[in-house]
Amino acid sequence: MYRGSPTKLHNHVSRLLAGGIYKVPPIWYPVMKAIPPGSSVLRSPLQFQEPTLSQSQSENRHRVKSYGFKHLRTKVARPQRIVYEEDSLRRRFYRDHPYELLRPQSLIEKETPVREDWNTLLGTKHPTQITGESVIKYQLYLMSNGMSKSEAYTKACNEFYVIRARQEVVERVAEEQALAFGAKRPLSQTEKVLLLEQENIKKCPPKVVTLDNNEKIG
């Protein structure tokens, strides 16, 4: 088996023919003589490059390719987007009132009956049952009766502010009455931390070190 350089293969076969080892030259022998191989059996990437084109030709070719690829793409089946009218109302309300998202809400529908009467925001509900979703439904009800979107939002928010203000007054009065009758208000997190700090200071009083007049500090 020949293991030398490809450029010397033709000379190697010629010597074998001259020495009588090969009686008949191989089929590729005249071809190799006419087109000798390179120094390596691996071809250079430059041999596979296409001839250079002018700028106009390259632009036309790129346009043809992009047109073909664009129309050969398969469209992915996507579900149809579902949009409700309440979505935009909900986004605006919670953008203006972000803290309403912190109020706990019950997600069990059987716990409270579904409300159908929206003549007023409060209706027969307790003020604690009025949430942001109630404002959105009330605004949608006002819009269905011919009121514009901005007017309905203003009216619903004004009634909502009145309900929240009354609720805060009632809660404040109830807390003051409970404290007057001897109830103890629970400590806040800051007060608890300060209380623990005072207890630790009492357990470990600071040590006072006295120095003589002759001693120097530092």
PDB file of C-alpha atoms in Angstrom:
ATOM      1  CA  MET A   1       0.000   0.000   0.000  1.00  0.00           C
ATOM      2  CA  TYR A   2       1.354   3.389  -0.987  1.00  0.00           C
ATOM      3  CA  ARG A   3       1.701   5.797   1.971  1.00  0.00           C
ATOM      4  CA  GLY A   4       3.676   8.628   0.420  1.00  0.00           C
ATOM      5  CA  SER A   5       2.669  12.055  -0.804  1.00  0.00           C
ATOM      6  CA  PRO A   6      -0.043  12.257  -3.490  1.00  0.00           C
ATOM      7  CA  THR A   7       2.267  14.281  -5.715  1.00  0.00           C
ATOM      8  CA  LYS A   8       4.720  11.337  -5.892  1.00  0.00           C
ATOM      9  CA  LEU A   9       2.115   8.677  -6.608  1.00  0.00           C
ATOM     10  CA  HIS A  10       2.474   8.973 -10.394  1.00  0.00           C
ATOM     11  CA  ASN A  11       6.264   8.588 -10.207  1.00  0.00           C
ATOM     12  CA  HIS A  12       5.884   5.627  -7.864  1.00  0.00           C
ATOM     13  CA  VAL A  13       3.553   3.805 -10.275  1.00  0.00           C
ATOM     14  CA  SER A  14       5.886   4.653 -13.195  1.00  0.00           C
ATOM     15  CA  ARG A  15       8.776   2.924 -11.430  1.00  0.00           C
ATOM     16  CA  LEU A  16       6.600  -0.105 -10.714  1.00  0.00           C
ATOM     17  CA  LEU A  17       5.666  -0.326 -14.394  1.00  0.00           C
ATOM     18  CA  ALA A  18       9.287   0.036 -15.453  1.00  0.00           C
ATOM     19  CA  GLY A  19      10.354  -2.690 -13.051  1.00  0.00           C
ATOM     20  CA  GLY A  20       7.741  -5.083 -14.358  1.00  0.00           C
ATOM     21  CA  ILE A  21       5.756  -5.278 -11.109  1.00  0.00           C
ATOM     22  CA  TYR A  22       2.692  -3.760 -12.799  1.00  0.00           C
ATOM     23  CA  LYS A  23       1.983  -5.253 -16.197  1.00  0.00           C
ATOM     24  CA  VAL A  24      -0.923  -2.939 -17.048  1.00  0.00           C
ATOM     25  CA  PRO A  25      -1.111   0.674 -15.865  1.00  0.00           C
ATOM     26  CA  PRO A  26      -4.126   1.575 -13.725  1.00  0.00           C
ATOM     27  CA  ILE A  27      -7.116   3.283 -15.277  1.00  0.00           C
ATOM     28  CA  TRP A  28      -6.441   6.560 -13.451  1.00  0.00           C
ATOM     29  CA  TYR A  29      -2.761   6.638 -14.532  1.00  0.00           C
ATOM     30  CA  PRO A  30      -3.176   8.854 -17.641  1.00  0.00           C
ATOM     31  CA  VAL A  31      -5.637  11.102 -15.816  1.00  0.00           C
ATOM     32  CA  MET A  32      -3.203  11.652 -12.948  1.00  0.00           C
ATOM     33  CA  LYS A  33      -0.493  12.460 -15.448  1.00  0.00           C
ATOM     34  CA  ALA A  34      -2.682  15.079 -17.129  1.00  0.00           C
ATOM     35  CA  ILE A  35      -4.098  16.497 -13.869  1.00  0.00           C
ATOM     36  CA  PRO A  36      -1.604  15.892 -11.083  1.00  0.00           C
ATOM     37  CA  PRO A  37      -2.994  15.998  -7.519  1.00  0.00           C
ATOM     38  CA  GLY A  38      -2.076  18.543  -4.908  1.00  0.00           C
ATOM     39  CA  SER A  39       0.094  18.103  -1.862  1.00  0.00           C
ATOM     40  CA  SER A  40      -2.907  16.897   0.195  1.00  0.00           C
ATOM     41  CA  VAL A  41      -5.922  14.768  -0.562  1.00  0.00           C
ATOM     42  CA  LEU A  42      -8.049  17.411   1.216  1.00  0.00           C
ATOM     43  CA  ARG A  43      -9.138  20.153  -1.134  1.00  0.00           C
ATOM     44  CA  SER A  44      -8.816  23.780  -0.181  1.00  0.00           C
ATOM     45  CA  PRO A  45     -12.042  25.640   0.617  1.00  0.00           C
ATOM     46  CA  LEU A  46     -11.046  28.222  -1.973  1.00  0.00           C
ATOM     47  CA  GLN A  47     -11.729  25.684  -4.696  1.00  0.00           C
ATOM     48  CA  PHE A  48     -15.399  25.607  -3.771  1.00  0.00           C
ATOM     49  CA  GLN A  49     -15.965  29.358  -3.786  1.00  0.00           C
ATOM     50  CA  GLU A  50     -18.257  30.675  -6.464  1.00  0.00           C
ATOM     51  CA  PRO A  51     -16.907  33.215  -8.915  1.00  0.00           C
ATOM     52  CA  THR A  52     -17.241  36.802  -7.805  1.00  0.00           C
ATOM     53  CA  LEU A  53     -20.352  38.613  -8.936  1.00  0.00           C
ATOM     54  CA  SER A  54     -20.930  42.279  -9.469  1.00  0.00           C
ATOM     55  CA  GLN A  55     -22.912  44.241  -6.905  1.00  0.00           C
ATOM     56  CA  SER A  56     -26.050  44.369  -9.036  1.00  0.00           C
ATOM     57  CA  GLN A  57     -25.897  40.627  -9.741  1.00  0.00           C
ATOM     58  CA  SER A  58     -25.402  39.804  -6.070  1.00  0.00           C
ATOM     59  CA  GLU A  59     -28.334  42.037  -5.069  1.00  0.00           C
ATOM     60  CA  ASN A  60     -30.603  40.403  -7.633  1.00  0.00           C
ATOM     61  CA  ARG A  61     -29.563  36.960  -6.491  1.00  0.00           C
ATOM     62  CA  HIS A  62     -30.135  37.846  -2.825  1.00  0.00           C
ATOM     63  CA  ARG A  63     -33.569  39.244  -3.696  1.00  0.00           C
ATOM     64  CA  VAL A  64     -34.550  36.036  -5.481  1.00  0.00           C
ATOM     65  CA  LYS A  65     -33.382  33.886  -2.577  1.00  0.00           C
ATOM     66  CA  SER A  66     -35.163  35.966   0.077  1.00  0.00           C
ATOM     67  CA  TYR A  67     -38.368  35.952  -1.986  1.00  0.00           C
ATOM     68  CA  GLY A  68     -38.209  32.196  -2.356  1.00  0.00           C
ATOM     69  CA  PHE A  69     -37.438  31.533   1.310  1.00  0.00           C
ATOM     70  CA  LYS A  70     -40.141  33.924   2.457  1.00  0.00           C
ATOM     71  CA  HIS A  71     -42.865  32.080   0.560  1.00  0.00           C
ATOM     72  CA  LEU A  72     -41.535  28.653   1.458  1.00  0.00           C
ATOM     73  CA  ARG A  73     -41.862  29.232   5.188  1.00  0.00           C
ATOM     74  CA  THR A  74     -44.612  27.260   6.870  1.00  0.00           C
ATOM     75  CA  LYS A  75     -46.865  29.295   9.099  1.00  0.00           C
ATOM     76  CA  VAL A  76     -47.088  27.998  12.648  1.00  0.00           C
ATOM     77  CA  ALA A  77     -50.648  27.506  13.823  1.00  0.00           C
ATOM     78  CA  ARG A  78     -51.326  29.896  16.693  1.00  0.00           C
ATOM     79  CA  PRO A  79     -54.452  30.094  18.841  1.00  0.00           C
ATOM     80  CA  GLN A  80     -56.662  33.091  18.310  1.00  0.00           C
ATOM     81  CA  ARG A  81     -56.145  35.814  20.877  1.00  0.00           C
ATOM     82  CA  ILE A  82     -59.049  36.127  23.313  1.00  0.00           C
ATOM     83  CA  VAL A  83     -59.687  39.705  24.411  1.00  0.00           C
ATOM     84  CA  TYR A  84     -62.409  40.860  26.798  1.00  0.00           C
ATOM     85  CA  GLU A  85     -63.587  44.412  27.302  1.00  0.00           C
ATOM     86  CA  GLU A  86     -62.794  44.163  31.013  1.00  0.00           C
ATOM     87  CA  ASP A  87     -59.092  43.600  30.328  1.00  0.00           C
ATOM     88  CA  SER A  88     -58.330  47.219  29.482  1.00  0.00           C
ATOM     89  CA  LEU A  89     -60.475  48.432  32.411  1.00  0.00           C
ATOM     90  CA  ARG A  90     -58.654  46.090  34.771  1.00  0.00           C
ATOM     91  CA  ARG A  91     -55.228  47.210  33.605  1.00  0.00           C
ATOM     92  CA  ARG A  92     -56.054  50.876  34.101  1.00  0.00           C
ATOM     93  CA  PHE A  93     -57.625  50.433  37.535  1.00  0.00           C
ATOM     94  CA  TYR A  94     -54.791  48.370  39.021  1.00  0.00           C
ATOM     95  CA  ARG A  95     -52.215  50.678  37.435  1.00  0.00           C
ATOM     96  CA  ASP A  96     -53.799  53.587  39.324  1.00  0.00           C
ATOM     97  CA  HIS A  97     -54.483  51.542  42.496  1.00  0.00           C
ATOM     98  CA  PRO A  98     -51.671  48.983  42.857  1.00  0.00           C
ATOM     99  CA  TYR A  99     -52.240  48.419  46.580  1.00  0.00           C
ATOM    100  CA  GLU A 100     -55.670  46.962  45.900  1.00  0.00           C
ATOM    101  CA  LEU A 101     -53.873  43.838  44.683  1.00  0.00           C
ATOM    102  CA  LEU A 102     -52.643  43.253  48.249  1.00  0.00           C
ATOM    103  CA  ARG A 103     -56.148  42.826  49.645  1.00  0.00           C
ATOM    104  CA  PRO A 104     -57.083  39.146  50.103  1.00  0.00           C
ATOM    105  CA  GLN A 105     -59.974  37.908  48.009  1.00  0.00           C
ATOM    106  CA  SER A 106     -62.018  34.733  48.085  1.00  0.00           C
ATOM    107  CA  LEU A 107     -61.858  32.698  44.881  1.00  0.00           C
ATOM    108  CA  ILE A 108     -64.642  30.290  45.900  1.00  0.00           C
ATOM    109  CA  GLU A 109     -67.699  31.199  43.862  1.00  0.00           C
ATOM    110  CA  LYS A 110     -70.124  29.190  45.995  1.00  0.00           C
ATOM    111  CA  GLU A 111     -69.205  31.156  49.092  1.00  0.00           C
ATOM    112  CA  THR A 112     -71.081  34.292  47.965  1.00  0.00           C
ATOM    113  CA  PRO A 113     -73.879  34.522  45.402  1.00  0.00           C
ATOM    114  CA  VAL A 114     -73.128  36.065  42.036  1.00  0.00           C
ATOM    115  CA  ARG A 115     -74.137  39.701  42.004  1.00  0.00           C
ATOM    116  CA  GLU A 116     -76.395  40.832  39.182  1.00  0.00           C
ATOM    117  CA  ASP A 117     -77.648  44.231  40.384  1.00  0.00           C
ATOM    118  CA  TRP A 118     -75.111  46.981  39.592  1.00  0.00           C
ATOM    119  CA  ASN A 119     -77.238  50.110  39.941  1.00  0.00           C
ATOM    120  CA  THR A 120     -74.789  51.299  42.607  1.00  0.00           C
ATOM    121  CA  LEU A 121     -71.312  50.146  43.515  1.00  0.00           C
ATOM    122  CA  LEU A 122     -72.093  49.202  47.101  1.00  0.00           C
ATOM    123  CA  GLY A 123     -75.623  47.835  46.632  1.00  0.00           C
ATOM    124  CA  THR A 124     -76.486  45.378  49.394  1.00  0.00           C
ATOM    125  CA  LYS A 125     -72.876  44.330  49.960  1.00  0.00           C
ATOM    126  CA  HIS A 126     -70.746  45.055  52.979  1.00  0.00           C
ATOM    127  CA  PRO A 127     -67.965  47.607  52.357  1.00  0.00           C
ATOM    128  CA  THR A 128     -65.342  44.923  52.967  1.00  0.00           C
ATOM    129  CA  GLN A 129     -66.753  42.944  50.029  1.00  0.00           C
ATOM    130  CA  ILE A 130     -66.092  45.757  47.539  1.00  0.00           C
ATOM    131  CA  THR A 131     -62.896  45.038  45.640  1.00  0.00           C
ATOM    132  CA  GLY A 132     -61.220  46.205  42.473  1.00  0.00           C
ATOM    133  CA  GLU A 133     -63.187  43.670  40.461  1.00  0.00           C
ATOM    134  CA  SER A 134     -66.394  45.249  41.769  1.00  0.00           C
ATOM    135  CA  VAL A 135     -65.276  48.627  40.435  1.00  0.00           C
ATOM    136  CA  ILE A 136     -64.495  47.099  37.042  1.00  0.00           C
ATOM    137  CA  LYS A 137     -67.897  45.418  36.771  1.00  0.00           C
ATOM    138  CA  TYR A 138     -69.642  48.584  37.883  1.00  0.00           C
ATOM    139  CA  GLN A 139     -67.770  50.613  35.268  1.00  0.00           C
ATOM    140  CA  LEU A 140     -68.723  48.080  32.593  1.00  0.00           C
ATOM    141  CA  TYR A 141     -72.362  48.379  33.689  1.00  0.00           C
ATOM    142  CA  LEU A 142     -72.242  52.175  33.390  1.00  0.00           C
ATOM    143  CA  MET A 143     -70.693  51.923  29.921  1.00  0.00           C
ATOM    144  CA  SER A 144     -73.444  49.553  28.798  1.00  0.00           C
ATOM    145  CA  ASN A 145     -75.984  52.221  29.780  1.00  0.00           C
ATOM    146  CA  GLY A 146     -74.496  54.828  27.439  1.00  0.00           C
ATOM    147  CA  MET A 147     -71.821  56.433  29.617  1.00  0.00           C
ATOM    148  CA  SER A 148     -68.392  56.969  28.119  1.00  0.00           C
ATOM    149  CA  LYS A 149     -65.353  55.043  29.306  1.00  0.00           C
ATOM    150  CA  SER A 150     -63.702  57.944  31.116  1.00  0.00           C
ATOM    151  CA  GLU A 151     -66.937  59.140  32.729  1.00  0.00           C
ATOM    152  CA  ALA A 152     -67.770  55.641  33.924  1.00  0.00           C
ATOM    153  CA  TYR A 153     -64.268  55.232  35.353  1.00  0.00           C
ATOM    154  CA  THR A 154     -64.489  58.557  37.206  1.00  0.00           C
ATOM    155  CA  LYS A 155     -67.929  57.781  38.660  1.00  0.00           C
ATOM    156  CA  ALA A 156     -66.942  54.257  39.733  1.00  0.00           C
ATOM    157  CA  CYS A 157     -63.709  55.449  41.372  1.00  0.00           C
ATOM    158  CA  ASN A 158     -65.472  58.278  43.232  1.00  0.00           C
ATOM    159  CA  GLU A 159     -67.978  55.872  44.761  1.00  0.00           C
ATOM    160  CA  PHE A 160     -65.131  53.487  45.539  1.00  0.00           C
ATOM    161  CA  TYR A 161     -63.206  56.220  47.398  1.00  0.00           C
ATOM    162  CA  VAL A 162     -66.262  57.092  49.492  1.00  0.00           C
ATOM    163  CA  ILE A 163     -66.730  53.441  50.480  1.00  0.00           C
ATOM    164  CA  ARG A 164     -63.055  53.030  51.391  1.00  0.00           C
ATOM    165  CA  ALA A 165     -63.052  56.265  53.436  1.00  0.00           C
ATOM    166  CA  ARG A 166     -66.126  55.192  55.423  1.00  0.00           C
ATOM    167  CA  GLN A 167     -64.608  51.766  55.961  1.00  0.00           C
ATOM    168  CA  GLU A 168     -61.397  53.278  57.367  1.00  0.00           C
ATOM    169  CA  VAL A 169     -63.364  55.562  59.717  1.00  0.00           C
ATOM    170  CA  VAL A 170     -65.429  52.648  61.020  1.00  0.00           C
ATOM    171  CA  GLU A 171     -62.325  50.543  61.612  1.00  0.00           C
ATOM    172  CA  ARG A 172     -60.538  53.402  63.404  1.00  0.00           C
ATOM    173  CA  VAL A 173     -63.519  54.082  65.674  1.00  0.00           C
ATOM    174  CA  ALA A 174     -63.883  50.380  66.475  1.00  0.00           C
ATOM    175  CA  GLU A 175     -60.185  50.184  67.408  1.00  0.00           C
ATOM    176  CA  GLU A 176     -60.413  53.215  69.697  1.00  0.00           C
ATOM    177  CA  GLN A 177     -63.504  51.826  71.420  1.00  0.00           C
ATOM    178  CA  ALA A 178     -61.807  48.466  71.966  1.00  0.00           C
ATOM    179  CA  LEU A 179     -58.749  50.157  73.503  1.00  0.00           C
ATOM    180  CA  ALA A 180     -61.006  52.258  75.743  1.00  0.00           C
ATOM    181  CA  PHE A 181     -62.660  49.109  77.102  1.00  0.00           C
ATOM    182  CA  GLY A 182     -59.334  47.496  77.979  1.00  0.00           C
ATOM    183  CA  ALA A 183     -58.361  45.683  74.837  1.00  0.00           C
ATOM    184  CA  LYS A 184     -54.658  45.513  74.042  1.00  0.00           C
ATOM    185  CA  ARG A 185     -53.466  46.465  70.640  1.00  0.00           C
ATOM    186  CA  PRO A 186     -51.045  43.916  69.186  1.00  0.00           C
ATOM    187  CA  LEU A 187     -47.469  45.069  68.911  1.00  0.00           C
ATOM    188  CA  SER A 188     -46.074  45.931  65.518  1.00  0.00           C
ATOM    189  CA  GLN A 189     -42.952  44.273  64.170  1.00  0.00           C
ATOM    190  CA  THR A 190     -40.845  47.321  65.035  1.00  0.00           C
ATOM    191  CA  GLU A 191     -42.149  47.401  68.602  1.00  0.00           C
ATOM    192  CA  LYS A 192     -41.384  43.693  69.014  1.00  0.00           C
ATOM    193  CA  VAL A 193     -37.794  44.197  67.860  1.00  0.00           C
ATOM    194  CA  LEU A 194     -37.311  47.134  70.242  1.00  0.00           C
ATOM    195  CA  LEU A 195     -38.740  45.103  73.132  1.00  0.00           C
ATOM    196  CA  LEU A 196     -36.356  42.230  72.480  1.00  0.00           C
ATOM    197  CA  GLU A 197     -33.473  44.676  72.295  1.00  0.00           C
ATOM    198  CA  GLN A 198     -34.352  46.145  75.714  1.00  0.00           C
ATOM    199  CA  GLU A 199     -34.566  42.659  77.265  1.00  0.00           C
ATOM    200  CA  ASN A 200     -31.124  41.731  75.937  1.00  0.00           C
ATOM    201  CA  ILE A 201     -29.647  44.984  77.258  1.00  0.00           C
ATOM    202  CA  LYS A 202     -31.009  44.211  80.744  1.00  0.00           C
ATOM    203  CA  LYS A 203     -29.528  40.705  80.668  1.00  0.00           C
ATOM    204  CA  CYS A 204     -26.085  41.918  79.600  1.00  0.00           C
ATOM    205  CA  PRO A 205     -25.456  45.364  81.126  1.00  0.00           C
ATOM    206  CA  PRO A 206     -22.490  47.215  79.677  1.00  0.00           C
ATOM    207  CA  LYS A 207     -19.241  47.119  81.640  1.00  0.00           C
ATOM    208  CA  VAL A 208     -17.787  50.474  82.624  1.00  0.00           C
ATOM    209  CA  VAL A 209     -13.962  50.485  82.741  1.00  0.00           C
ATOM    210  CA  THR A 210     -12.345  53.218  84.843  1.00  0.00           C
ATOM    211  CA  LEU A 211      -8.802  54.356  84.116  1.00  0.00           C
ATOM    212  CA  ASP A 212      -6.293  55.850  86.497  1.00  0.00           C
ATOM    213  CA  ASN A 213      -5.017  59.349  85.965  1.00  0.00           C
ATOM    214  CA  ASN A 214      -1.553  58.050  85.028  1.00  0.00           C
ATOM    215  CA  GLU A 215      -2.880  55.705  82.324  1.00  0.00           C
ATOM    216  CA  LYS A 216      -3.198  57.017  78.801  1.00  0.00           C
ATOM    217  CA  ILE A 217      -5.688  55.902  76.222  1.00  0.00           C
ATOM    218  CA  GLY A 218      -4.186  55.010  72.823  1.00  0.00           C
TER     219      GLY A 218
END
